[in-house]
Tab-separated table of C-alpha atoms in Angstrom:
chain	number	residue	atom	x	y	z
C	1	MET	CA	-134.055	135.252	91.680
C	2	THR	CA	-133.631	131.532	91.083
C	3	SER	CA	-135.396	128.813	89.100
C	4	SER	CA	-137.516	128.032	92.188
C	5	ASP	CA	-140.032	130.704	91.152
C	6	LEU	CA	-140.346	129.342	87.604
C	7	LYS	CA	-143.704	127.568	87.326
C	8	PRO	CA	-145.474	126.024	84.304
C	9	ARG	CA	-147.945	128.275	82.554
C	10	HIS	CA	-150.217	125.251	82.013
C	11	GLU	CA	-150.760	123.250	85.204
C	12	GLN	CA	-150.869	119.867	83.418
C	13	ASN	CA	-147.266	120.343	82.252
C	14	LYS	CA	-144.251	119.648	84.441
C	15	TYR	CA	-140.944	121.440	84.970
C	16	ASN	CA	-138.051	119.402	86.354
C	17	LYS	CA	-135.297	121.744	87.492
C	18	TYR	CA	-131.705	120.824	88.344
C	19	ALA	CA	-129.274	123.680	89.057
C	20	ASP	CA	-129.343	125.779	85.855
C	21	ASP	CA	-131.142	123.173	83.698
C	22	VAL	CA	-134.895	122.993	83.162
C	23	TYR	CA	-136.663	119.996	81.600
C	24	LEU	CA	-140.165	120.554	80.286
C	25	ALA	CA	-142.394	117.454	80.189
C	26	VAL	CA	-145.579	117.666	78.126
C	27	SER	CA	-147.974	114.858	77.221
C	28	GLY	CA	-148.804	114.212	73.587
C	29	GLY	CA	-152.338	115.532	74.032
C	30	ASP	CA	-151.000	118.884	75.229
C	31	ALA	CA	-148.339	119.347	72.541
C	32	LEU	CA	-149.917	122.636	71.452
C	33	THR	CA	-148.879	124.170	74.775
C	34	ILE	CA	-145.163	123.522	74.254
C	35	GLN	CA	-144.440	126.696	72.323
C	36	ASP	CA	-146.296	128.769	74.897
C	37	GLU	CA	-144.261	127.143	77.696
C	38	LEU	CA	-140.989	127.872	75.891
C	39	HIS	CA	-141.978	131.507	75.446
C	40	HIS	CA	-142.867	131.581	79.154
C	41	ILE	CA	-139.429	130.214	80.111
C	42	ASN	CA	-137.746	132.718	77.807
C	43	GLU	CA	-139.696	135.608	79.345
C	44	TRP	CA	-138.758	134.424	82.833
C	45	ALA	CA	-135.098	134.224	81.816
C	46	LEU	CA	-135.106	137.774	80.436
C	47	LYS	CA	-136.668	139.123	83.648
C	48	ASN	CA	-133.847	137.484	85.604
C	49	ASN	CA	-131.035	138.760	83.356
C	50	LEU	CA	-130.671	135.337	81.763
C	51	LYS	CA	-131.043	134.130	78.215
C	52	LEU	CA	-132.531	130.946	76.821
C	53	ASN	CA	-129.927	129.482	74.470
C	54	PRO	CA	-131.706	127.759	71.540
C	55	SER	CA	-128.499	125.958	70.536
C	56	LYS	CA	-128.483	124.196	73.927
C	57	THR	CA	-132.229	123.570	73.952
C	58	LYS	CA	-133.186	120.089	72.721
C	59	GLU	CA	-136.462	118.315	72.074
C	60	MET	CA	-137.008	114.586	72.473
C	61	ILE	CA	-140.225	112.687	71.789
C	62	VAL	CA	-140.894	109.864	74.253
C	63	TYR	CA	-143.198	107.106	73.029
C	64	ARG	CA	-144.465	103.716	74.157
C	65	ARG	CA	-143.040	100.483	72.830
C	66	GLY	CA	-144.932	99.083	69.877
C	67	VAL	CA	-146.266	102.508	68.900
C	68	LYS	CA	-145.090	103.381	65.411
C	69	ILE	CA	-144.083	107.032	65.283
C	70	ASP	CA	-141.992	108.876	62.725
C	71	VAL	CA	-139.984	110.975	65.162
C	72	ARG	CA	-137.772	112.519	62.500
C	73	ASN	CA	-140.646	113.882	60.424
C	74	ALA	CA	-142.881	115.095	63.235
C	75	ILE	CA	-143.480	118.834	63.159
C	76	PRO	CA	-140.902	120.675	65.321
C	77	VAL	CA	-142.277	122.756	68.187
C	78	MET	CA	-140.056	125.756	67.488
C	79	ASP	CA	-137.555	126.795	64.840
C	80	GLY	CA	-133.934	126.525	65.912
C	81	ILE	CA	-134.500	123.768	68.483
C	82	GLU	CA	-132.871	120.474	67.577
C	83	ARG	CA	-134.845	117.248	67.881
C	84	VAL	CA	-132.695	114.436	69.302
C	85	GLN	CA	-133.112	110.686	69.723
C	86	THR	CA	-131.278	110.559	73.060
C	87	MET	CA	-130.816	113.004	75.911
C	88	LYS	CA	-128.408	112.922	78.846
C	89	ILE	CA	-130.065	113.880	82.127
C	90	LEU	CA	-128.001	113.903	85.330
C	91	GLY	CA	-125.546	111.424	83.848
C	92	VAL	CA	-128.171	108.987	82.534
C	93	GLN	CA	-128.701	108.565	78.786
C	94	PHE	CA	-132.432	108.560	77.982
C	95	ASP	CA	-133.806	107.250	74.665
C	96	GLY	CA	-137.097	108.198	73.081
C	97	ASP	CA	-138.382	104.613	73.356
C	98	MET	CA	-137.251	104.422	77.013
C	99	LEU	CA	-135.229	101.253	76.488
C	100	PHE	CA	-132.019	102.930	77.679
C	101	ARG	CA	-129.885	101.183	75.083
C	102	GLY	CA	-127.580	104.201	74.889
C	103	ASN	CA	-127.117	104.147	78.639
C	104	VAL	CA	-126.257	100.446	78.530
C	105	GLU	CA	-123.684	101.099	75.792
C	106	LYS	CA	-122.147	103.815	77.954
C	107	MET	CA	-121.960	101.462	80.947
C	108	VAL	CA	-120.418	98.660	78.898
C	109	GLY	CA	-117.772	101.033	77.559
C	110	GLY	CA	-117.099	102.430	81.017
C	111	ALA	CA	-116.735	98.923	82.456
C	112	ALA	CA	-114.161	98.074	79.788
C	113	SER	CA	-112.116	101.156	80.728
C	114	SER	CA	-112.335	100.332	84.414
C	115	LEU	CA	-111.335	96.724	83.787
C	116	TYR	CA	-108.209	97.853	81.945
C	117	ALA	CA	-107.158	99.955	84.945
C	118	ILE	CA	-108.003	97.131	87.363
C	119	LYS	CA	-105.865	94.677	85.404
C	120	ILE	CA	-102.925	97.070	85.646
C	121	LEU	CA	-103.353	97.275	89.420
C	122	ARG	CA	-103.512	93.490	89.618
C	123	SER	CA	-100.341	93.170	87.527
C	124	LYS	CA	-98.596	95.459	90.014
C	125	GLY	CA	-99.383	93.064	92.839
C	126	LEU	CA	-102.720	94.244	94.174
C	127	LYS	CA	-104.620	91.263	95.567
C	128	ALA	CA	-107.981	90.468	97.120
C	129	PRO	CA	-109.740	91.722	99.145
C	130	SER	CA	-108.333	95.150	98.219
C	131	LEU	CA	-108.756	94.330	94.528
C	132	TRP	CA	-112.380	93.354	95.129
C	133	ASP	CA	-113.061	96.603	96.980
C	134	ILE	CA	-111.602	98.726	94.200
C	135	THR	CA	-113.563	96.850	91.521
C	136	SER	CA	-116.780	97.227	93.475
C	137	GLN	CA	-116.245	100.948	94.110
C	138	THR	CA	-115.232	101.752	90.526
C	139	ALA	CA	-116.506	99.429	87.800
C	140	VAL	CA	-119.614	98.179	89.622
C	141	SER	CA	-120.566	101.559	91.106
C	142	ARG	CA	-120.252	103.104	87.672
C	143	MET	CA	-122.585	100.483	86.201
C	144	THR	CA	-125.240	100.774	88.904
C	145	TYR	CA	-125.306	104.580	88.963
C	146	ALA	CA	-128.944	105.767	89.234
C	147	SER	CA	-130.171	102.226	88.524
C	148	PRO	CA	-133.693	102.796	89.950
C	149	ALA	CA	-134.282	105.283	87.126
C	150	TRP	CA	-133.587	102.829	84.298
C	151	TRP	CA	-133.437	99.218	85.536
C	152	GLY	CA	-137.162	98.553	85.149
C	153	TYR	CA	-137.162	99.669	81.500
C	154	LEU	CA	-134.349	97.462	80.204
C	155	GLU	CA	-134.865	94.676	77.686
C	156	ALA	CA	-133.727	91.166	78.610
C	157	LYS	CA	-130.813	91.479	76.168
C	158	SER	CA	-129.520	94.619	77.883
C	159	LYS	CA	-129.797	93.002	81.306
C	160	GLU	CA	-127.861	89.986	80.053
C	161	ARG	CA	-125.042	92.222	78.781
C	162	LEU	CA	-124.666	93.870	82.173
C	163	GLU	CA	-124.875	90.533	83.972
C	164	ALA	CA	-122.126	89.201	81.714
C	165	ILE	CA	-119.790	91.961	82.892
C	166	ILE	CA	-120.262	90.974	86.538
C	167	ASN	CA	-119.651	87.328	85.648
C	168	ARG	CA	-116.485	88.237	83.781
C	169	LEU	CA	-115.172	90.235	86.726
C	170	LYS	CA	-115.771	87.180	88.911
C	171	ARG	CA	-113.921	84.873	86.495
C	172	LEU	CA	-110.969	87.265	86.502
C	173	SER	CA	-111.017	87.216	90.342
C	174	CYS	CA	-111.647	90.963	90.379
C	175	LEU	CA	-114.756	90.255	92.431
C	176	PRO	CA	-115.373	87.500	95.011
C	177	PRO	CA	-117.136	84.324	93.764
C	178	ASP	CA	-120.169	85.028	95.961
C	179	TYR	CA	-120.612	88.605	94.732
C	180	PRO	CA	-124.295	89.439	94.038
C	181	SER	CA	-125.645	89.284	90.507
C	182	PHE	CA	-126.251	92.558	88.688
C	183	ALA	CA	-129.998	92.023	89.028
C	184	ASN	CA	-129.644	91.627	92.797
C	185	LEU	CA	-127.550	94.801	93.012
C	186	CYS	CA	-130.230	96.790	91.194
C	187	GLU	CA	-133.063	95.246	93.222
C	188	THR	CA	-131.234	96.099	96.454
C	189	ALA	CA	-130.824	99.690	95.293
C	190	ASP	CA	-134.532	99.797	94.353
C	191	ASN	CA	-135.636	98.525	97.752
C	192	LYS	CA	-133.369	100.875	99.686
C	193	LEU	CA	-134.531	103.943	97.783
C	194	PHE	CA	-138.201	102.979	98.061
C	195	LYS	CA	-137.869	102.438	101.811
C	196	ASP	CA	-136.181	105.825	102.203
C	197	ILE	CA	-139.015	107.512	100.278
C	198	LEU	CA	-141.682	105.799	102.384
C	199	ILE	CA	-140.253	106.695	105.778
C	200	ASN	CA	-139.068	110.220	104.963
C	201	ASN	CA	-141.832	112.710	104.262
C	202	GLU	CA	-139.190	115.272	103.297
C	203	HIS	CA	-137.633	113.045	100.645
C	204	VAL	CA	-137.512	114.778	97.271
C	205	LEU	CA	-139.477	111.885	95.709
C	206	ASN	CA	-142.037	111.480	98.484
C	207	HIS	CA	-144.593	113.648	96.688
C	208	LEU	CA	-144.726	111.068	93.880
C	209	LEU	CA	-146.305	108.478	96.170
C	210	PRO	CA	-150.088	108.039	95.928
C	211	GLU	CA	-152.264	108.891	98.911
C	212	THR	CA	-152.378	106.668	101.980
C	213	LYS	CA	-155.059	103.997	101.907
C	214	SER	CA	-157.540	104.076	104.763
C	215	VAL	CA	-158.399	100.578	106.038
C	216	PRO	CA	-161.102	100.349	108.764
C	217	TYR	CA	-160.157	96.837	109.877
C	218	SER	CA	-156.988	95.241	111.165
C	219	LEU	CA	-154.739	93.435	108.672
C	220	ARG	CA	-151.257	92.027	108.861
C	221	SER	CA	-148.580	94.640	108.335
C	222	ARG	CA	-147.502	95.362	104.764
C	223	THR	CA	-144.547	97.128	103.207
C	224	HIS	CA	-146.652	100.177	102.397
C	225	ASN	CA	-150.184	101.453	102.929
C	226	ARG	CA	-150.501	103.453	99.734
C	227	ASN	CA	-153.262	103.289	97.148
C	228	LEU	CA	-152.325	101.479	93.956
C	229	PRO	CA	-152.496	103.685	90.859
C	230	LYS	CA	-154.406	102.748	87.729
C	231	LEU	CA	-151.836	102.157	85.010
C	232	THR	CA	-152.722	102.417	81.345
C	233	ASN	CA	-149.459	101.645	79.525
C	234	SER	CA	-146.125	99.870	79.843
C	235	LEU	CA	-144.141	103.048	80.526
C	236	GLN	CA	-146.219	103.715	83.618
C	237	GLN	CA	-145.884	100.093	84.733
C	238	ARG	CA	-142.092	100.163	84.464
C	239	SER	CA	-141.457	103.480	86.236
C	240	PHE	CA	-139.707	103.196	89.584
C	241	ILE	CA	-142.498	104.300	91.942
C	242	ASN	CA	-145.165	102.186	90.233
C	243	ARG	CA	-142.917	99.122	90.029
C	244	MET	CA	-142.168	99.316	93.722
C	245	LEU	CA	-145.760	99.954	94.767
C	246	PHE	CA	-146.944	96.794	93.030
C	247	SER	CA	-143.958	94.616	93.917
C	248	HIS	CA	-144.377	95.463	97.624
C	249	ILE	CA	-148.129	94.874	97.907
C	250	TYR	CA	-147.647	92.039	100.392
């Protein structure tokens, strides 16, 4: 038995499963179902000779910007489960307000460590273009990891901090002068992933696309032929799929 047969007890809730981790996503209006879902997961685990470890089970409240919410004093869903302000998922640090400040801090710190190692290599005689390749494959790759998941949510200040790192690497000749900006790197990654999702029906994210739009008359070709979703808040507007659907209308 594997996690593939673990399904939500309430169809409006979502399970996101990665290897031996399960993430339960529940909207605020369905919060009363959370405890039932946790009991359901625990029952499934027991049937499969597994055990739900409360000490490794965390709860995080996600809320829209501008909405005042006292996260610390909200009623916990279950005794023994810690409520956290940030959560690391597949190497990306998520915050409750979805601004990804913690992830930016992690990237800035990682870039500083990479730069130290790159400077040592340069002091030992490593020169361009080999130095540029190493910087791109280490420091830059580390910064752009999973960028489609978080780039659209960042504040201007966070984007400026990441852009400043690229500019510094250029000034130190660790990257070529014509190296793309950080924004361009993230936009290129966005476009590539979106194109892959559109053309590959078997892509793991393809099911997130809205239905195909039926047009009875001939129009000039567009990037996609999908219906545009109705968005009600900023979190929906900034998510990867929705951002790309609207930015590729024409």
